[in-house]
Amino acid sequence: MNGFEWAQMYPMIPEAFLALSAMVLLVSGTFPAVVRSGLIPVLGILAAFTSCIFILGMDWGLAGGGGETTFFVLDSFAAIVKLMLLVGVMASLAISTGYLRLENLREPEYTALILLAAAGMMIMVSASNLLILYMGIELQALSLYILAAFYRDSPRSAEAGIKYFVLGALSSGLLLYGCSLIYGVSGTLDFAGIGTYTDQNPGDLLLLTGLVFLIAGLAFKISVVPFHMWTPDVYDGAPTPVTAYFSIVPKLAAIALLARVLFDPFAAVEDQWRPILWFLSASSMILASFAALRQDNLKRLLAYSSIGNMGYALLGITAGSVTGLGTALFYVLIYMVMTAGTFGCVLALRRDEREITDIPDLAGLSRTNPYMAWALALLMFSLAGIPPLAGFFGKLLVFQAAIAEGMIVLAVIGVLTSVVAAYYYLRVIKVMFFDAPKDPLDPSPEFARRAVVLVSVLFVLFFLIKPAPVLEMTDMASDTFFYEAANDG
Amino acid sequence: MTDFPLLSLLTFLPLFGVAFLLGIRGDQDVVERNARYVALYTSFFTFALSVYMLMRFNPYDDGFQFVERYEWLPSLNIVYQLGIDGISLFFILLSTFLTMTCILMSWQSVKTRVREYMVAFLILESFMLGTFCALDAVLFYVFFEGVLIPMFLIIGIWGGARRVYASYKFFLYTLLGSVLMLLALIVLYFQNGTSDLLTLLENPVSPSLQFWLWLAFFASFAVKMPMWPVHTWLPDAHVEAPTGGSVILAGVLLKMGGYGFLRFSLPMFPDASTFFMPLVMSLSVVAIIYTSLVALVQDDMKKMIAYSSVAHMGFVTLGIFSATAQGIQGGIFQMLSHGLISAALFLIVGVLYDRLHSREIAKYGGLVKNMPKYATLFMIFMLGSVGLPGTSGFVGEFLSLLGTFTAAPVFAVLGASGIVLGAAYMLWLYRRVVFGTPNTEEAAGLKDVNWREMTVLVPLAGLVLFLGIFPNAVLSRTEPSVQRVISQYQNGLERYAGPKDPLSRGHDETGHGKTRVEEGAPE
């Protein structure tokens, strides 16, 4: 490492701060009084918030590394995605406080692991080097494995953790193998160097093989078909707050990483990776919409819903254009807000001091808990993509991006599967509104959870009044790559 | 441009009522009573505003009036733009009038979750008005599709025994048609770089592309209309929906299909419309004859009226796709007339259903003895449905068949036979329900219509007769806009009449598809 300077670590401050906070929280967890006070999740939210402020205060054009090479970048793409990630972290911590208290899951490790996973994801988003990329992925994956098995006494949670770990290790292996192939042929780990090599040798078969493995590894993290098998079981088995975290945050990091890899070093072989993404997107949309039809468990249903939604997000990336990437981010952002609200409701579904996750148990919720029922109904309509709710605009824009690039077939698959998917979202509404009521739910007055649900519902309802700012933000993020490409060219 | 946002106010006025409804606090009784009054006042003011709009409307202007335009998604060139012409004018009046009617009619028949019911109706009204006012393709789609949410809930929550099945079928059927239209809208958007309807109307796309776009739009409008053979959701939805839901469904939602044909298919895809004209006309004629026959054998009054709706809508599509002034005028008039008559017939059935909780024809009979006022009103609407001269039904059917006759005589002759069948099932229905002897004891002791039902039904009957006698009140206002649509259609046909340029399509696509990329990059 010649020429290493501390100043080069400057772009990593938000991640470093988050990791340090996690450690401080772990230490403070040794004091029982702190744990009992329930302060730790609040401190976790505070840490994420401070990290946000760091990002907002920093210059979004930074790169860090050792000497000649760049390991780590904080461009506007990374900054905006990180802000979205951190908001997701805060939301998922906020909605889970009440649940954790009721289920006696108050260990400080929970919050610490969430923060560590978030730090890992932020590193993924900023990685500009295959090693950093792998490090980020493993940091978040290892934290998530433990979180999935966090309910130590429950065999299902342990099963979820093991399943996730084994399959996750396999995918990491694929990814690493891809990285080694790419490194082998290009002789560099650096994205810029790989980009130069790709520009010169776009037909290099070994390089392309490496790229395929890399995409496969990342597809596992995004959980798109055919790398989705773990999702329903892990979603189902993991404690519900963890499921909420799984579906709100890590997908965005993986999508962002995939986008960076594809649009930065592998932009020159776009015609090679577009068919792969085409297939991933189409198969996810098709399989998820049909498989979800038969689910009776809300968590499994949301697992398939997330697979399908990632299919739509990939549709935007498959378009391979600046608009496409922007709309993919836009789609994921709206999806995150809707999912946060949905899980905010799901986490409060308790009857007789036990949580309920079966859809038939929601029968007649509109009579017994009308506010919750209306909130869930609006979120379901929005997930189904019915205007005038926010979910529709996400779909509209990805279809628009797809058609702009002439991918009519994929767009047709997309709209048809969205009709199939509408059926299972409607089913939740049907059970809540059309069926005869059961006993009311236990009251769940936590302020933070309600606030998240309220914000999410208001967002979904009133998004159409001023959609432009959100779109401008995601467009600004996606412009990063094309800007660079234009400057290089 | 007007200085006053009349159409926005009209479209979103019902939502103010919704805000009030959500704010009501107190006991259940208080909430229910207040909810009814708030909804009634809101719908009344909306109706009054729409009447004011009718007065301000300039009948000699063939363009769009009261146009409002605001930025919405500037980076995508999607605008919030409202405006009306002679075609949309009367659909707006129909929507506001029927919503008010429905709220009045549901006063006592809806007993559970009154507040939610009223909220759903007002939201529905807002979306319907938006659909007819929108002058931007995306905005149009938002309203057009948004209607599904309140209607799904209305059928599913307040509907009859098979309401769940009916609501799903309604929702998914319509959604499937609409999403294809959404893709077509996006393609249109890329052809012109904007979704502004005024621009889209001036620039018809190449004939080869029109073919596909026409089909996609047809998928949506034909389901909504509904045309044979995609009409099967309608009888289910109608039968299971509460009376108010059926009225809005038959009165306004079906008209969105016909409105869509007039607003999009005919002027934007003239070549494809000409190409598919025989298909549409055949389907219409099949609908008229086949569904009339099906209506003949129904035991359920609502189902019979539902099938008769499909048949009557057949005349509309015949008229519209004849692409003649008489035909289109007839189509519009038939839609308005059917909006009033079928709504009234559902209310007439609703009156009986409220009393006996049955829609079975066999349970009634001899009602004329105890219910003379009811029998009179029923007769007016029945004759209107049959198309007796002097009622609004006659004008619509006559004009649309006249237009069809000039364009395609064979279809007009076949369609005309449907009128005979229509007379058969309606007269038979009337005979079985109103004349003869009561088939059950309950039917013999029914009370005549009360004052509230009278206040709803008498204005409807008056309108049916008024429009039958003075059709010009409507036709003179729609005339300029219809002429404009026809000239757009003719111009479109001439535009591509010359030797077709096979390169033009590919060139257009790439040219517009890249526009945004170029604009987006240099910032």
PDB file of C-alpha atoms in Angstrom, chain A residues 322-323 366-367 371 374 381 386-389 392-393 396-397 399-400 403-405 408 411-412 415-416 418-419 422-423 426-427 429-430 433-435 464-465 467-468 471 475 479 483, chain B residues 25 72-76 78 113 116 127 138 141-142 145-146 149 152-153 156-157 163-164 167-168 171-172 175-176 179-180 182-183 186-187 189-190 513-514 516-517 520-523:
ATOM      1  CA  VAL A 322     -30.508   5.879 -17.906  1.00  0.00           C
ATOM      2  CA  THR A 323     -34.276   6.021 -17.686  1.00  0.00           C
ATOM      3  CA  SER A 366     -62.524  -4.068   8.726  1.00  0.00           C
ATOM      4  CA  ARG A 367     -65.202  -4.409  11.424  1.00  0.00           C
ATOM      5  CA  TYR A 371     -58.021   1.704  10.651  1.00  0.00           C
ATOM      6  CA  TRP A 374     -58.069   0.322   5.576  1.00  0.00           C
ATOM      7  CA  PHE A 381     -54.206  -2.033  -3.812  1.00  0.00           C
ATOM      8  CA  ILE A 386     -53.930   0.125  -9.155  1.00  0.00           C
ATOM      9  CA  PRO A 387     -54.045   3.871  -9.774  1.00  0.00           C
ATOM     10  CA  PRO A 388     -54.211   6.434  -8.310  1.00  0.00           C
ATOM     11  CA  LEU A 389     -51.995   4.882  -5.631  1.00  0.00           C
ATOM     12  CA  PHE A 392     -49.155   2.293 -10.056  1.00  0.00           C
ATOM     13  CA  PHE A 393     -46.602   4.960 -10.844  1.00  0.00           C
ATOM     14  CA  LEU A 396     -46.010   2.790 -15.133  1.00  0.00           C
ATOM     15  CA  LEU A 397     -42.437   4.024 -15.178  1.00  0.00           C
ATOM     16  CA  PHE A 399     -43.077  -0.313 -18.301  1.00  0.00           C
ATOM     17  CA  GLN A 400     -42.323   2.992 -19.913  1.00  0.00           C
ATOM     18  CA  ILE A 403     -41.098   0.044 -24.030  1.00  0.00           C
ATOM     19  CA  ALA A 404     -38.680   2.882 -24.720  1.00  0.00           C
ATOM     20  CA  GLU A 405     -36.049   0.213 -25.347  1.00  0.00           C
ATOM     21  CA  ILE A 408     -42.588  -5.049 -25.715  1.00  0.00           C
ATOM     22  CA  ALA A 411     -43.682  -5.395 -20.819  1.00  0.00           C
ATOM     23  CA  VAL A 412     -46.622  -7.556 -21.887  1.00  0.00           C
ATOM     24  CA  VAL A 415     -48.706  -6.346 -17.192  1.00  0.00           C
ATOM     25  CA  LEU A 416     -50.277  -9.773 -17.517  1.00  0.00           C
ATOM     26  CA  SER A 418     -49.593  -7.944 -12.586  1.00  0.00           C
ATOM     27  CA  VAL A 419     -53.193  -8.952 -13.241  1.00  0.00           C
ATOM     28  CA  ALA A 422     -53.742  -8.505  -8.310  1.00  0.00           C
ATOM     29  CA  TYR A 423     -55.723 -11.611  -7.423  1.00  0.00           C
ATOM     30  CA  LEU A 426     -57.222  -8.681  -3.534  1.00  0.00           C
ATOM     31  CA  ARG A 427     -57.607 -11.848  -1.528  1.00  0.00           C
ATOM     32  CA  ILE A 429     -58.656  -7.319   1.067  1.00  0.00           C
ATOM     33  CA  LYS A 430     -61.480  -9.752   0.477  1.00  0.00           C
ATOM     34  CA  PHE A 433     -63.643  -6.689   4.177  1.00  0.00           C
ATOM     35  CA  PHE A 434     -66.025  -9.306   2.841  1.00  0.00           C
ATOM     36  CA  ASP A 435     -65.743 -12.107   5.389  1.00  0.00           C
ATOM     37  CA  LEU A 464     -49.802  11.350  -7.277  1.00  0.00           C
ATOM     38  CA  ILE A 465     -50.145  14.966  -6.296  1.00  0.00           C
ATOM     39  CA  PRO A 467     -44.536  12.705  -8.056  1.00  0.00           C
ATOM     40  CA  ALA A 468     -41.828  14.829  -9.659  1.00  0.00           C
ATOM     41  CA  LEU A 471     -38.472  10.883  -9.757  1.00  0.00           C
ATOM     42  CA  ASP A 475     -32.987  10.102 -11.985  1.00  0.00           C
ATOM     43  CA  ASP A 479     -27.469   9.771 -14.158  1.00  0.00           C
ATOM     44  CA  TYR A 483     -22.484  10.973 -16.913  1.00  0.00           C
TER      45      TYR A 483
ATOM     46  CA  ARG B  25     -67.606  11.653  15.158  1.00  0.00           C
ATOM     47  CA  TRP B  72     -47.437  17.195 -13.283  1.00  0.00           C
ATOM     48  CA  LEU B  73     -44.437  15.134 -14.309  1.00  0.00           C
ATOM     49  CA  PRO B  74     -42.388  17.693 -16.195  1.00  0.00           C
ATOM     50  CA  SER B  75     -39.422  15.419 -16.820  1.00  0.00           C
ATOM     51  CA  LEU B  76     -41.691  12.961 -18.634  1.00  0.00           C
ATOM     52  CA  ILE B  78     -46.975  14.198 -18.639  1.00  0.00           C
ATOM     53  CA  ARG B 113     -71.343   0.581   7.161  1.00  0.00           C
ATOM     54  CA  GLU B 116     -67.957   3.668   4.110  1.00  0.00           C
ATOM     55  CA  PHE B 127     -62.993   9.214 -10.569  1.00  0.00           C
ATOM     56  CA  VAL B 138     -51.947   8.948 -18.319  1.00  0.00           C
ATOM     57  CA  TYR B 141     -55.860   5.995 -17.264  1.00  0.00           C
ATOM     58  CA  VAL B 142     -55.415   6.904 -13.599  1.00  0.00           C
ATOM     59  CA  GLU B 145     -58.616   2.392 -13.630  1.00  0.00           C
ATOM     60  CA  GLY B 146     -59.058   4.006 -10.233  1.00  0.00           C
ATOM     61  CA  ILE B 149     -61.170   0.244  -6.271  1.00  0.00           C
ATOM     62  CA  PHE B 152     -64.773  -3.602  -6.087  1.00  0.00           C
ATOM     63  CA  LEU B 153     -65.539  -2.643  -2.496  1.00  0.00           C
ATOM     64  CA  GLY B 156     -67.896  -7.002  -2.359  1.00  0.00           C
ATOM     65  CA  ILE B 157     -69.098  -5.408   0.876  1.00  0.00           C
ATOM     66  CA  ARG B 163     -70.676 -10.994  -4.169  1.00  0.00           C
ATOM     67  CA  VAL B 164     -67.112 -12.211  -3.702  1.00  0.00           C
ATOM     68  CA  SER B 167     -66.374  -8.565  -7.392  1.00  0.00           C
ATOM     69  CA  TYR B 168     -63.296 -10.576  -8.311  1.00  0.00           C
ATOM     70  CA  PHE B 171     -62.056  -6.436 -11.056  1.00  0.00           C
ATOM     71  CA  LEU B 172     -59.796  -8.905 -12.825  1.00  0.00           C
ATOM     72  CA  LEU B 175     -57.968  -4.926 -15.107  1.00  0.00           C
ATOM     73  CA  LEU B 176     -56.807  -7.414 -17.726  1.00  0.00           C
ATOM     74  CA  VAL B 179     -53.342  -3.072 -18.597  1.00  0.00           C
ATOM     75  CA  LEU B 180     -53.031  -3.808 -22.290  1.00  0.00           C
ATOM     76  CA  LEU B 182     -51.772   1.009 -20.575  1.00  0.00           C
ATOM     77  CA  LEU B 183     -49.011  -0.456 -22.725  1.00  0.00           C
ATOM     78  CA  ILE B 186     -47.091   4.159 -23.368  1.00  0.00           C
ATOM     79  CA  VAL B 187     -46.326   3.315 -26.983  1.00  0.00           C
ATOM     80  CA  TYR B 189     -46.561   8.397 -25.621  1.00  0.00           C
ATOM     81  CA  PHE B 190     -43.243   7.481 -27.181  1.00  0.00           C
ATOM     82  CA  GLY B 513     -37.482   6.661 -27.776  1.00  0.00           C
ATOM     83  CA  LYS B 514     -34.149   8.363 -27.397  1.00  0.00           C
ATOM     84  CA  ARG B 516     -35.562  11.522 -23.016  1.00  0.00           C
ATOM     85  CA  VAL B 517     -32.158   9.965 -22.764  1.00  0.00           C
ATOM     86  CA  GLY B 520     -31.715  13.660 -19.224  1.00  0.00           C
ATOM     87  CA  ALA B 521     -27.978  13.339 -19.639  1.00  0.00           C
ATOM     88  CA  PRO B 522     -26.536  16.833 -19.850  1.00  0.00           C
ATOM     89  CA  GLU B 523     -27.950  18.165 -16.573  1.00  0.00           C
TER      90      GLU B 523
END
